[in-house]
Each structure stands twice: as structure tokens, then as C-alpha cells.
Short mmCIF file of C-alpha atoms (C1' of nucleotides) in Angstrom, two decimals:
data_model
loop_
_atom_site.label_atom_id
_atom_site.label_comp_id
_atom_site.label_asym_id
_atom_site.label_seq_id
_atom_site.Cartn_x
_atom_site.Cartn_y
_atom_site.Cartn_z
CA MET A 57 185.74 79.97 59.40
CA ILE A 58 187.28 76.62 58.83
CA GLU A 59 189.23 77.85 61.97
CA ARG A 60 186.37 76.18 64.01
CA HIS A 61 187.32 73.24 62.60
CA LEU A 62 190.66 73.07 63.42
CA THR A 63 190.14 74.00 66.60
CA ARG A 64 187.83 70.77 67.12
CA ILE A 65 190.21 68.49 66.28
CA ARG A 66 193.02 70.31 68.01
CA ALA A 67 191.02 70.03 71.35
CA ARG A 68 191.73 66.28 70.95
CA HIS A 69 195.05 65.75 68.54
CA ALA A 70 197.83 67.50 67.61
CA LEU A 71 198.01 68.79 63.86
CA SER A 72 201.79 69.36 62.28
CA ALA A 73 201.43 73.11 59.95
CA ASP A 74 201.65 70.55 56.64
CA GLU A 75 198.42 68.66 58.14
CA GLU A 76 196.95 71.53 58.67
CA GLN A 77 197.35 72.51 55.19
CA VAL A 78 195.69 69.22 53.81
CA VAL A 79 193.02 69.72 55.94
CA ARG A 80 192.64 73.46 54.75
CA GLY A 81 192.97 72.74 51.65
CA LEU A 82 189.84 69.66 51.57
CA LEU A 83 187.51 72.79 51.85
CA ALA A 84 186.03 72.99 47.92
CA ASP A 85 183.72 74.85 48.47
CA THR A 86 180.94 76.80 51.05
CA ARG A 87 177.63 77.94 51.32
CA SER A 88 174.91 79.82 53.36
CA VAL A 89 171.42 77.41 54.58
CA GLU A 90 169.07 79.23 56.23
CA ALA A 91 167.23 77.28 59.22
CA ARG A 92 165.11 74.49 58.85
CA ARG A 93 166.56 73.22 55.63
CA THR A 94 166.66 69.79 54.76
CA VAL A 95 171.03 69.18 53.30
CA ILE A 96 171.15 65.89 52.98
CA ARG A 97 168.08 63.85 52.58
CA GLU A 98 168.11 59.78 53.19
CA GLY A 99 169.37 57.66 50.99
CA GLU A 100 170.57 59.78 48.52
CA ARG A 101 173.83 59.37 46.63
CA LEU A 102 177.05 61.57 47.93
CA GLU A 103 180.10 62.77 46.56
CA ALA A 104 180.89 65.20 49.20
CA SER A 105 180.84 65.30 52.89
CA THR A 106 179.14 68.75 54.92
CA LEU A 107 181.34 70.20 57.29
CA LEU A 108 180.10 72.71 58.98
CA LEU A 109 181.42 75.92 60.05
CA ASP A 110 178.45 78.57 61.57
CA GLY A 111 175.08 77.54 63.24
CA LEU A 112 173.80 74.17 64.53
CA MET A 113 172.55 71.38 62.44
CA CYS A 114 171.24 67.66 63.06
CA ARG A 115 170.78 63.90 62.00
CA TYR A 116 167.78 62.78 61.77
CA LYS A 117 164.95 59.87 61.32
CA ASP A 118 161.51 60.24 60.00
CA LEU A 119 158.94 56.95 60.78
CA ARG A 120 155.88 56.81 58.86
CA ASN A 121 153.74 58.07 61.37
CA GLY A 122 155.14 61.36 60.59
CA GLN A 123 157.35 61.30 63.76
CA ARG A 124 161.00 62.04 63.79
CA GLN A 125 163.74 61.29 66.44
CA VAL A 126 166.56 63.51 66.33
CA THR A 127 170.02 61.38 66.49
CA GLU A 128 172.77 63.56 67.14
CA LEU A 129 173.44 67.82 67.45
CA HIS A 130 176.06 69.16 65.00
CA VAL A 131 177.77 71.96 66.61
CA PRO A 132 180.20 74.20 64.45
CA GLY A 133 183.45 72.81 63.75
CA ASP A 134 182.30 69.17 63.14
CA PHE A 135 181.23 66.91 59.87
CA ALA A 136 177.70 66.80 59.58
CA ASP A 137 178.36 63.20 57.45
CA MET A 138 182.72 61.98 57.13
CA HIS A 139 180.66 58.77 57.34
CA SER A 140 179.08 60.08 54.22
CA PHE A 141 182.84 59.01 52.44
CA THR A 142 182.77 54.97 53.03
CA LEU A 143 178.54 54.80 53.13
CA LYS A 144 178.19 57.34 50.23
CA ARG A 145 174.01 57.22 51.15
CA LEU A 146 172.86 57.89 53.91
CA ASP A 147 170.54 55.68 56.48
CA HIS A 148 168.60 59.75 57.88
CA ASN A 149 168.26 63.31 56.89
CA VAL A 150 170.48 65.95 57.58
CA GLN A 151 168.97 69.55 58.37
CA THR A 152 170.10 73.37 59.19
CA LEU A 153 168.09 74.42 63.01
CA THR A 154 168.96 77.59 62.39
CA ASP A 155 170.81 79.62 59.58
CA CYS A 156 174.44 78.03 58.68
CA VAL A 157 177.53 77.98 57.06
CA ILE A 158 178.88 74.90 55.53
CA GLY A 159 181.76 73.65 53.49
CA LEU A 160 181.85 70.92 51.15
CA VAL A 161 184.52 68.87 50.90
CA PRO A 162 184.73 66.25 48.05
CA HIS A 163 185.25 62.98 48.58
CA GLU A 164 187.87 62.79 46.01
CA ARG A 165 189.72 64.92 49.05
CA ILE A 166 189.20 62.69 51.65
CA GLN A 167 190.21 59.64 49.58
CA ARG A 168 193.45 61.32 48.56
CA MET A 169 193.96 62.33 51.54
CA THR A 170 193.68 59.22 52.90
CA GLU A 171 196.72 57.76 50.56
CA THR A 172 199.08 60.63 51.16
CA HIS A 173 198.32 61.38 54.77
CA PRO A 174 197.26 58.07 56.84
CA ARG A 175 197.64 60.04 60.36
CA LEU A 176 194.89 62.17 59.14
CA ALA A 177 192.48 59.48 57.61
CA ARG A 178 192.81 57.88 61.13
CA LEU A 179 191.36 61.35 63.15
CA TYR A 180 188.67 61.63 60.90
CA TRP A 181 188.25 58.14 61.58
CA PHE A 182 188.49 58.28 65.05
CA GLY A 183 185.98 61.43 64.09
CA THR A 184 183.04 59.07 63.09
CA ASN A 185 183.88 57.17 66.41
CA LEU A 186 183.36 59.88 68.44
CA ASP A 187 180.30 60.40 66.58
CA ALA A 188 179.23 56.87 67.40
CA ALA A 189 180.05 57.37 71.27
CA ILE A 190 178.00 59.80 71.50
CA HIS A 191 175.00 57.74 70.23
CA ARG A 192 175.69 55.68 72.37
CA GLU A 193 175.35 57.64 75.32
CA TRP A 194 171.70 59.31 73.90
CA GLU A 195 171.06 55.22 73.55
CA VAL A 196 171.58 55.31 77.35
CA SER A 197 169.07 58.86 77.38
CA LEU A 198 166.52 57.17 75.55
CA GLY A 199 166.77 53.76 77.06
CA LYS A 200 167.01 54.33 80.89
CA ARG A 201 167.19 57.96 81.93
CA TRP A 202 163.88 60.11 82.72
CA ALA A 203 162.97 63.14 81.19
CA ALA A 204 164.43 64.96 83.51
CA GLU A 205 167.81 63.22 84.03
CA ARG A 206 167.70 62.89 80.17
CA THR A 207 167.24 67.02 80.21
CA ALA A 208 169.79 67.67 82.34
CA ALA A 209 171.94 65.02 80.37
CA LEU A 210 171.80 66.93 76.65
CA PHE A 211 172.52 70.20 78.16
CA CYS A 212 175.93 68.62 80.09
CA GLU A 213 176.91 67.81 76.84
CA MET A 214 176.46 70.55 74.07
CA HIS A 215 177.90 72.67 77.09
CA VAL A 216 181.19 70.36 76.67
CA ARG A 217 180.86 70.90 73.00
CA LEU A 218 179.97 73.87 72.11
CA GLY A 219 183.01 75.07 75.05
CA LEU A 220 185.16 73.04 72.95
CA VAL A 221 185.27 75.86 69.76
CA GLY A 222 184.71 78.54 71.98
CA MET A 223 181.11 79.01 71.89
CA ALA A 224 180.13 78.43 75.64
CA ASP A 225 180.30 81.05 79.30
CA PRO A 226 181.21 78.73 82.38
CA ASP A 227 177.53 79.02 83.16
CA GLY A 228 175.94 79.19 79.79
CA TYR A 229 175.30 78.82 76.24
CA GLY A 230 173.16 80.27 73.65
CA PHE A 231 170.98 77.45 72.24
CA PRO A 232 168.35 78.73 69.48
CA LEU A 233 166.15 75.48 69.60
CA THR A 234 162.51 75.09 70.14
CA GLN A 235 161.36 73.44 72.53
CA THR A 236 159.79 70.95 69.74
CA GLU A 237 162.98 70.54 68.34
CA LEU A 238 164.81 69.90 71.64
CA ALA A 239 161.45 67.14 72.58
CA GLU A 240 162.83 65.60 69.25
CA CYS A 241 166.51 64.84 70.67
CA LEU A 242 164.90 63.85 73.55
CA GLY A 243 162.00 61.35 72.07
CA ILE A 244 159.52 63.03 74.57
CA THR A 245 156.71 65.32 73.36
CA PRO A 246 157.21 69.03 73.39
CA ILE A 247 154.43 69.31 76.15
CA HIS A 248 156.19 67.22 78.28
CA LEU A 249 159.98 68.97 77.82
CA ASN A 250 157.87 72.11 78.63
CA ARG A 251 156.98 70.58 82.00
CA THR A 252 160.65 69.18 82.53
CA LEU A 253 162.36 72.53 82.02
CA LYS A 254 159.81 73.99 84.43
CA GLU A 255 160.84 71.36 87.28
CA LEU A 256 164.32 71.78 86.85
CA ARG A 257 163.80 75.75 86.22
CA GLU A 258 162.21 75.51 89.80
CA ALA A 259 164.59 72.82 90.91
CA GLY A 260 167.61 75.55 90.76
CA LEU A 261 168.85 73.56 88.06
CA VAL A 262 168.92 74.92 84.50
CA GLU A 263 167.13 77.60 82.73
CA PHE A 264 166.14 77.90 79.47
CA ARG A 265 164.97 80.20 78.13
CA SER A 266 164.97 83.06 74.74
CA ARG A 267 167.49 80.95 72.95
CA TYR A 268 169.85 80.54 75.93
CA VAL A 269 171.17 78.04 78.60
CA SER A 270 171.88 79.57 81.78
CA LEU A 271 173.70 76.38 83.89
CA LEU A 272 172.18 77.80 87.36
CA ASP A 273 173.76 74.98 89.06
CA LEU A 274 176.20 72.91 87.17
CA PRO A 275 177.67 70.48 90.06
CA ARG A 276 173.99 69.93 90.45
CA LEU A 277 173.16 69.16 87.07
CA ARG A 278 176.01 67.00 85.74
CA SER A 279 175.23 64.78 89.22
CA MET A 280 171.58 64.41 88.93
CA ALA A 281 171.96 63.53 84.71
CA ASP A 282 174.93 61.03 85.63
CA PHE A 283 177.12 63.08 83.67
CA ASP A 284 180.78 61.18 82.57
CA GLU A 285 182.25 63.44 80.20
CA ASN A 286 184.76 60.01 79.03
CA TYR A 287 182.13 60.10 76.33
CA LEU A 288 183.59 62.60 74.74
CA TYR A 289 187.16 61.21 74.43
CA LEU A 290 188.80 65.69 75.56
CA ASP A 291 191.74 63.82 75.86
CA PRO A 292 193.13 61.16 74.23
CA ASP A 293 196.16 59.71 73.94
CA PRO A 294 198.32 61.11 71.04
CA LEU A 295 198.53 59.17 67.84
CA MET B 668 186.97 30.21 61.66
CA ILE B 669 187.49 34.07 60.19
CA GLU B 670 185.65 33.02 57.17
CA ARG B 671 182.16 34.08 58.54
CA HIS B 672 184.15 37.01 59.28
CA LEU B 673 185.09 37.02 54.89
CA THR B 674 181.45 36.55 54.37
CA ARG B 675 180.69 39.15 56.36
CA ILE B 676 182.39 41.31 54.76
CA ARG B 677 181.91 40.13 51.19
CA ALA B 678 178.59 40.16 51.63
CA ARG B 679 179.19 44.22 51.34
CA HIS B 680 182.36 44.78 49.08
CA ALA B 681 184.38 42.57 46.81
CA LEU B 682 188.20 41.07 48.25
CA SER B 683 190.38 40.31 46.56
CA ALA B 684 192.86 37.41 47.03
CA ASP B 685 195.43 39.98 47.90
CA GLU B 686 192.94 41.88 50.33
CA GLU B 687 191.58 37.93 52.22
CA GLN B 688 195.13 37.40 52.69
CA VAL B 689 195.15 40.58 54.34
CA VAL B 690 192.17 40.21 56.51
CA ARG B 691 193.12 36.20 57.66
CA GLY B 692 196.90 37.69 58.37
CA LEU B 693 195.12 40.39 60.49
CA LEU B 694 194.45 37.25 63.36
CA ALA B 695 197.10 37.18 66.04
CA ASP B 696 195.55 34.55 68.35
CA THR B 697 192.33 32.98 68.98
CA ARG B 698 190.47 32.38 72.40
CA SER B 699 187.71 30.53 73.78
CA VAL B 700 185.76 32.92 76.21
CA GLU B 701 182.96 31.36 78.78
CA ALA B 702 178.74 33.06 78.72
CA ARG B 703 179.01 36.42 80.74
CA ARG B 704 182.19 37.38 80.89
CA THR B 705 183.06 41.29 79.95
CA VAL B 706 186.14 41.12 77.72
CA ILE B 707 186.54 44.49 77.44
CA ARG B 708 185.69 47.14 80.56
CA GLU B 709 184.73 50.46 79.78
CA GLY B 710 188.23 53.32 79.94
CA GLU B 711 190.95 50.73 79.70
CA ARG B 712 193.88 51.12 77.36
CA LEU B 713 193.79 48.73 74.70
CA GLU B 714 196.04 47.42 72.63
CA ALA B 715 194.71 45.19 69.76
CA SER B 716 190.57 45.05 68.79
CA THR B 717 188.25 42.22 69.54
CA LEU B 718 186.93 39.52 66.46
CA LEU B 719 183.82 37.67 67.23
CA LEU B 720 184.06 34.00 65.72
CA ASP B 721 181.48 32.49 67.27
CA GLY B 722 178.65 33.14 70.27
CA LEU B 723 177.29 36.63 70.15
CA MET B 724 178.07 39.07 72.39
CA CYS B 725 177.33 42.57 73.51
CA ARG B 726 178.00 46.70 74.32
CA TYR B 727 176.91 48.25 77.26
CA LYS B 728 176.72 50.97 79.12
CA ASP B 729 176.51 50.75 83.40
CA LEU B 730 174.86 53.55 85.29
CA ARG B 731 175.33 54.72 88.59
CA ASN B 732 172.29 53.10 89.89
CA GLY B 733 172.93 48.98 88.76
CA GLN B 734 170.95 49.30 85.58
CA ARG B 735 172.88 48.81 82.31
CA GLN B 736 171.95 49.84 78.93
CA VAL B 737 173.28 47.51 75.67
CA THR B 738 173.53 50.02 73.21
CA GLU B 739 174.22 46.34 70.19
CA LEU B 740 174.42 43.08 70.15
CA HIS B 741 177.07 41.29 68.05
CA VAL B 742 176.60 38.60 65.22
CA PRO B 743 179.80 36.68 64.44
CA GLY B 744 181.87 37.97 62.32
CA ASP B 745 181.95 41.10 63.48
CA PHE B 746 184.28 42.63 64.77
CA ALA B 747 183.73 44.15 68.79
CA ASP B 748 185.53 46.65 68.91
CA MET B 749 187.17 48.10 65.45
CA HIS B 750 186.35 51.60 66.86
CA SER B 751 189.64 50.93 69.71
CA PHE B 752 191.60 51.30 67.12
CA THR B 753 191.59 55.29 67.40
CA LEU B 754 190.03 55.17 70.09
CA LYS B 755 192.35 53.35 72.29
CA ARG B 756 189.91 53.40 75.35
CA LEU B 757 186.51 52.65 75.10
CA ASP B 758 183.20 54.16 76.27
CA HIS B 759 180.88 51.27 77.00
CA ASN B 760 182.06 47.60 78.71
CA VAL B 761 182.01 45.21 75.85
CA GLN B 762 180.59 41.39 76.90
CA THR B 763 179.97 37.54 75.96
CA LEU B 764 176.42 36.60 75.99
CA THR B 765 176.74 33.17 75.21
CA ASP B 766 179.80 30.71 75.17
CA CYS B 767 182.01 32.99 72.42
CA VAL B 768 185.93 32.25 70.13
CA ILE B 769 187.06 35.46 69.57
CA GLY B 770 190.17 36.52 67.93
CA LEU B 771 192.80 39.18 68.63
CA VAL B 772 193.82 42.22 66.36
CA PRO B 773 197.17 43.42 68.19
CA HIS B 774 196.44 47.19 66.57
CA GLU B 775 199.43 47.95 65.28
CA ARG B 776 198.41 44.94 62.01
CA ILE B 777 195.42 47.17 61.56
CA GLN B 778 197.94 50.14 61.27
CA ARG B 779 200.27 48.58 59.00
CA MET B 780 197.13 47.67 56.72
CA THR B 781 195.69 50.96 56.57
CA GLU B 782 199.57 52.06 55.40
CA THR B 783 199.87 48.65 53.30
CA HIS B 784 196.10 48.77 51.82
CA PRO B 785 194.07 51.96 51.95
CA ARG B 786 191.21 50.15 50.15
CA LEU B 787 190.89 47.91 53.49
CA ALA B 788 190.72 50.69 56.24
CA ARG B 789 188.63 52.02 54.60
CA LEU B 790 186.47 48.84 54.56
CA TYR B 791 187.03 48.63 58.40
CA TRP B 792 186.55 52.26 58.51
CA PHE B 793 182.89 51.40 56.88
CA GLY B 794 182.59 48.66 59.59
CA THR B 795 182.49 51.01 61.99
CA ASN B 796 180.09 53.48 60.75
CA LEU B 797 178.03 50.72 59.69
CA ASP B 798 177.95 50.33 63.81
CA ALA B 799 177.19 53.87 64.20
CA ALA B 800 173.97 53.40 61.82
CA ILE B 801 172.76 50.11 63.86
CA HIS B 802 173.13 53.04 67.11
CA ARG B 803 170.93 55.17 65.00
CA GLU B 804 168.21 53.27 64.37
CA TRP B 805 168.28 51.73 68.33
CA GLU B 806 168.37 55.25 69.23
CA VAL B 807 164.81 55.70 67.21
CA SER B 808 163.95 52.73 68.67
CA LEU B 809 164.18 53.48 72.06
CA GLY B 810 162.58 57.45 71.32
CA LYS B 811 159.96 56.18 69.89
CA ARG B 812 158.44 52.89 69.52
CA TRP B 813 156.55 50.97 71.53
CA ALA B 814 157.62 48.18 73.36
CA ALA B 815 155.98 45.25 71.10
CA GLU B 816 157.25 47.24 67.89
CA ARG B 817 160.53 47.89 68.89
CA THR B 818 160.61 44.67 70.24
CA ALA B 819 159.53 43.99 66.69
CA ALA B 820 162.63 46.29 65.09
CA LEU B 821 165.19 43.97 67.14
CA PHE B 822 163.61 40.41 66.24
CA CYS B 823 163.83 41.75 62.07
CA GLU B 824 167.22 43.66 62.55
CA MET B 825 169.15 40.47 64.04
CA HIS B 826 167.61 38.22 61.51
CA VAL B 827 168.80 40.50 58.71
CA ARG B 828 172.62 39.88 60.34
CA LEU B 829 172.37 36.43 61.25
CA GLY B 830 171.15 35.57 57.84
CA LEU B 831 174.06 36.86 56.20
CA VAL B 832 177.05 35.18 58.17
CA GLY B 833 174.33 32.07 56.97
CA MET B 834 173.38 31.91 61.01
CA ALA B 835 169.12 31.92 60.44
CA ASP B 836 166.40 29.91 58.73
CA PRO B 837 164.04 32.11 56.53
CA ASP B 838 160.96 31.76 59.27
CA GLY B 839 163.85 31.77 62.73
CA TYR B 840 166.63 31.80 64.34
CA GLY B 841 168.32 30.82 67.27
CA PHE B 842 168.60 33.68 69.80
CA PRO B 843 170.36 31.94 73.06
CA LEU B 844 169.08 35.57 75.21
CA THR B 845 167.25 35.46 78.70
CA GLN B 846 164.73 37.98 78.75
CA THR B 847 166.55 39.77 81.42
CA GLU B 848 169.67 39.95 78.85
CA LEU B 849 167.21 41.41 76.13
CA ALA B 850 165.11 44.09 78.07
CA GLU B 851 168.59 45.30 78.46
CA CYS B 852 168.78 45.96 74.42
CA LEU B 853 165.44 47.71 74.58
CA GLY B 854 165.30 49.78 77.39
CA ILE B 855 162.15 47.99 79.21
CA THR B 856 161.75 45.95 82.64
CA PRO B 857 162.24 42.29 81.88
CA ILE B 858 158.70 41.73 83.32
CA HIS B 859 157.19 44.05 80.85
CA LEU B 860 159.52 42.51 77.46
CA ASN B 861 157.38 39.09 79.20
CA ARG B 862 153.87 40.69 78.67
CA THR B 863 155.23 42.33 75.19
CA LEU B 864 156.10 39.03 74.09
CA LYS B 865 153.50 37.41 74.75
CA GLU B 866 151.07 39.99 72.84
CA LEU B 867 153.23 39.48 70.06
CA ARG B 868 152.76 35.38 70.39
CA GLU B 869 149.25 36.22 70.90
CA ALA B 870 149.07 38.36 67.56
CA GLY B 871 150.49 36.05 65.60
CA LEU B 872 153.72 38.12 64.75
CA VAL B 873 156.63 35.82 66.81
CA GLU B 874 157.39 33.86 69.13
CA PHE B 875 160.48 33.19 71.05
CA ARG B 876 161.20 30.24 73.04
CA SER B 877 164.17 28.21 74.07
CA ARG B 878 166.65 30.09 72.91
CA TYR B 879 165.01 30.03 69.37
CA VAL B 880 163.31 32.87 67.24
CA SER B 881 160.59 31.86 65.20
CA LEU B 882 159.05 34.77 62.46
CA LEU B 883 155.44 33.19 62.56
CA ASP B 884 154.86 36.36 60.26
CA LEU B 885 157.81 38.21 58.81
CA PRO B 886 155.87 40.09 56.88
CA ARG B 887 153.27 41.50 59.34
CA LEU B 888 156.11 41.87 62.15
CA ARG B 889 158.54 44.04 59.36
CA SER B 890 155.45 46.09 58.94
CA MET B 891 154.69 46.90 62.57
CA ALA B 892 158.38 47.74 63.43
CA ASP B 893 158.64 50.19 60.64
CA PHE B 894 161.58 47.70 59.22
CA ASP B 895 163.73 49.49 56.27
CA GLU B 896 167.25 47.31 55.86
CA ASN B 897 168.35 50.37 54.41
CA TYR B 898 170.50 50.79 57.52
CA LEU B 899 172.19 47.77 57.33
CA TYR B 900 173.70 48.79 54.25
CA LEU B 901 173.67 45.70 51.94
CA ASP B 902 173.99 46.93 48.92
CA PRO B 903 176.29 49.52 49.58
CA ASP B 904 178.46 51.18 46.07
CA PRO B 905 181.34 49.43 45.12
CA LEU B 906 184.67 50.87 46.39
"C1'" DC C 1472 146.14 95.76 66.62
"C1'" DG C 1473 146.38 91.95 63.91
"C1'" DT C 1474 148.77 87.26 63.18
"C1'" DC C 1475 151.03 83.65 64.52
"C1'" DA C 1476 154.67 80.69 65.98
"C1'" DG C 1477 155.88 79.14 69.55
"C1'" DG C 1478 155.59 78.05 74.65
"C1'" DT C 1479 152.16 76.93 79.74
"C1'" DT C 1480 148.95 74.91 81.49
"C1'" DG C 1481 145.49 72.14 83.01
"C1'" DA C 1482 142.27 67.08 82.83
"C1'" DC C 1483 142.46 62.72 81.84
"C1'" DG C 1484 144.49 58.15 80.41
"C1'" DC C 1485 147.78 54.46 79.22
"C1'" DG C 1486 151.95 52.42 78.67
"C1'" DG C 1487 155.44 50.54 81.19
"C1'" DG C 1488 157.46 50.29 86.37
"C1'" DT C 1489 157.63 48.59 90.68
"C1'" DC C 1490 156.61 44.64 94.03
"C1'" DA C 1491 155.24 40.49 95.22
"C1'" DA C 1492 154.58 35.38 93.94
"C1'" DA C 1493 153.77 31.49 91.60
"C1'" DA C 1494 155.28 28.97 87.82
"C1'" DT C 1495 158.84 26.27 84.51
"C1'" DG C 1496 162.40 24.10 83.89
"C1'" DA C 1497 167.54 22.90 83.79
"C1'" DG C 1498 170.63 20.82 86.72
"C1'" DT C 1499 172.53 18.52 90.66
"C1'" DG C 1500 173.16 14.96 93.73
"C1'" DG C 1501 171.04 11.05 96.36
"C1'" DC D 480 164.75 8.37 88.76
"C1'" DC D 481 163.39 11.71 92.08
"C1'" DA D 482 164.33 15.46 95.38
"C1'" DC D 483 166.15 19.85 95.75
"C1'" DT D 484 168.36 24.10 93.45
"C1'" DC D 485 168.30 28.35 91.74
"C1'" DA D 486 167.48 30.75 87.92
"C1'" DT D 487 164.36 32.12 84.66
"C1'" DT D 488 159.88 33.13 82.55
"C1'" DT D 489 154.85 34.04 84.28
"C1'" DT D 490 150.77 36.51 86.35
"C1'" DG D 491 148.14 39.53 88.99
"C1'" DA D 492 147.88 44.29 91.50
"C1'" DC D 493 148.62 49.12 91.48
"C1'" DC D 494 151.25 53.50 90.52
"C1'" DC D 495 153.42 57.72 88.41
"C1'" DG D 496 155.52 59.08 84.11
"C1'" DC D 497 154.70 60.51 80.03
"C1'" DG D 498 151.25 60.83 75.77
"C1'" DT D 499 147.17 62.57 74.40
"C1'" DC D 500 143.89 66.66 73.84
"C1'" DA D 501 142.94 70.99 74.80
"C1'" DA D 502 142.66 75.59 75.37
"C1'" DC D 503 144.83 79.74 76.85
"C1'" DC D 504 148.66 83.04 77.03
"C1'" DT D 505 152.93 85.03 75.14
"C1'" DG D 506 156.17 88.20 72.02
"C1'" DA D 507 157.48 89.09 67.99
"C1'" DC D 508 156.59 90.85 63.60
"C1'" DG D 509 153.85 93.57 59.95
#
DNA sequence: CGTCAGGTTGACGCGGGTCAAAATGAGTGG
DNA sequence: CCACTCATTTTGACCCGCGTCAACCTGACG
């Protein structure tokens, strides 16, 4: 089950046999969590980081008025909160969107890894910096793109990220979110997202139905989103 | 001049005399850069990280249509791009907003530091995770807050961050941005920002004039922004 | 066949974008 | 000290994207 995590790392960096063993040794425990459970609450003190092995999760922040903004989606192989290793408590919540399998990685094991395997430490540092890059791209979407462009950009991002761990087809992928959840990622109301999806569908760009995203015309979809996958760092320099 | 950087670190973590010497030794060179110069361009290969010693800088991303979104502001003492140590090329640009003094820290020195001083490595990792936390809060602002709330939130954030390095008064701070630049942070047009500033001023909350932010009623300003400074991690756990 | 979550559509209003133009203010040169 | 310039701020008019409120539809499930 940790294979997807190794796949994710290897998509960007080589791993020696020794390093692979250390990575495998990080996992202290795995557990199943059903859909829509908040796994990590803002402010609580954490002693372990959560590795997503299967399913989809998200980071979100609540507002006083009951609304929430999702700040990142997680696909299998992602660490949901490697950053809690240094921060110890988070400024946001982490929730499952679907039924999930998660792995727990005690901070003390990460600590030991940073001391014995500085290159691995650097790879995981890279990983949190990649999260930040995704946050920045979402800032651009939320700040400057119209609803349709924004929606297109997210569909493009998820296609690449799911593809990296072998969970996407060339022209689509399973994506079991409700329209309400998707709208919370995009900073628009579910109603307006529904209209936007209709617009994208009728333009022959993308269709989102029964938990599956069908990419009807990927080149035009990427173009309308002004999608540039460089922010996902698919070809980093070798370390 | 590196004092502000030490102050910034010490605001959150203790530093031993030995560690302080290592931090001081990171700086290979300092230079002056005039206002509105792009110091780091998206995609270029980097061999050193940039430490902001004096002045204001920002990270921004360009869009195809010529618009841009600022994704973070930097105050003196901040690393503008510690994340380039692991990413090697950035997904965004970095620019001076005012005349600045910057310090250059070769990646090889950071590399050596991670091997000899893992605790310092962890502090700098913390620093990049703090940047990500700021990105997340901006995502919330851009996605969910009205223009006035969003503007109030940014004024609150900058008050705290500038205050940490001794550059804010209890009821205001110097903030030499144009309204256009501020609007690029907030994801609204300069014209609408101008109307929003008028609204905040007439409500007796905050005034932004001649490069100075006057906090007329900080409690109400924080309240309207739903400002919760936890995301700035002012009291992290000791490492 | 009833129930309920989630998806869809319509009507209407407001926040904020857009275009145009005037006012203000910091420099600069005469 | 004044005239001129150019960036920046400010205001007005108009319109559209998206929020809001209210129904209605659909499909999964017991």
C-alpha cells in the first residue's frame, strides 16, 4: 500500500535500495477511515504525520460564518501533513473525502531520518515545498481566474497528480467529490459551480458525472485554464 | 543587517551561540537592489537563496493575459526563497517593491548546514512551512472573503509580521506599496481597492495614506477580517 | 414506494469589473 | 517659486459574474 508513496517520490527523485527501506520503515501503523471524517483538527498537538495510502483527503479552513475553504486536495501517496513535523500543530483541518486508508508516521521516526539520511530529509522538505507551490497556484486561480477557468485548472491539476500514481486514464479519472465539495475548493457556490460545469460540458471541454471526470478536449481545457504544469515540478533537478 | 533575520528566528525559536554563528556564516554576499526589480524569474536555475535584509519584496505569478497575482509579501528578516534550496527553480517570480538590501546564501552552505546542524535545518524547514501557512490564509481570503474583509486581513497580517522585526508601531506601520500593488495581492482591481479603502476609512477602521497604515480601531479591524493570528505560529512548541 | 442527499434550473440583486475622466501630488527644469 | 510632467489616486456610470433564495428533479437505498 505504501507503493503509491514510493511511486510518487520516484516520479521526481531516484531512491536507493537503502533509502527505500528507510521510507518503508517510517510507517508505524495503518488504519481505515470512512468518508467525511475530520482526521486532524486545527490547533491540536500532533506527534505523527499522516500518509494517505488510498482515497482522497483535503485540507480546509473554517470561517466564523460556517463556510469553509479547501486549500489543497490530497491523492494517494501524498503526505497530508508532513509539515506538522516542524509545525507541531496545524492552522487548518484535514478531512477524508472518501473512505481512506492512512498510514501514521511518528515524528520521532522522521526526526531520526533527518539525522541519518539528510538526503531523504531534503526530499521530504521538497514535498512540503511542492504543497506550497500548489497553494500558490490555487491563489492565482482564486484571485484572478473566472469560475470556468478555475474549474478547468483544477481538473487539469488532478489529472496530472492522479496520473503520477497511476490513477488516471489518458482521457479521464475517477473523482468522487460532490459538487458542494468541489465548490469549496474553487471558492464559488455549489449553484454557480453547477452552472459552470454545464457551460464546460456544453462547450465540449470536460464532463463531470457519476464521480468521473471525462476530459473531452484536454488541449482546449488546458488552454482555457492557462494551465502550466511547471508548478507541479515533474522534472526537478536530480539531488 | 542580518539582525532582523535573527530577530525573526528568535521570535519563534531559541538559538544557541553556536547556531547563531552558523546562521551569520550563511551570508556570502549582500547587495542593494532598487525598487521594482524582478530579482528571481520563474524557471531559472538557482544556486543561492535570497534573504531580505531591508525593504519589501513579493512573490508573484504572471498570467497569460498580462495580469499578475501576488502570492506573498516579504518583510525584512524573511527568506524570499528558502524553498529554492530544494526546488532549484521556482514556479513564480520574486520582485522588490521598495529599494531593498538582500543577502545571498549559497545552497551549498545550506546543504552543509543541514548535515552539521540538523536542528537549524528543521528551523528553516519550519520557515518554509510558515510560508505555506500564509499561502493558505491568503487562499481563504481570496476564496471566501469580501474585498473589505480581505483588505482588513492583509493589514492585520502585515501589522503582526512587521511588528515581529520591530518595524511597526502599536497603531500603524510604514507600508510603501501603491494601491495597484496592494490590489494585486488582494485579487481585486485597483479601482475597487480604492473604493474599499474609502469604505474602511469612513468606517473608522483603518487609513492607508502616504505610505503609512494607520490602525484606527484594531479590535474592530481584526473582527471584521475574522483575523486569527494562529496561522503565523507565534508560539510554536520548542524544538 | 417513500425518503433524502445531491444535482439542476430560474429569478433577482449585489459586489466588483470595466471604461472614462478628473483630481492630486511628487519630482524636474526653467 | 512656478510651470510642466507623469504616476497615482479618486470618482462616476454602467454592466456582468456570481451569490442568494426558492423550487424542482434525479437517483440510490431501504
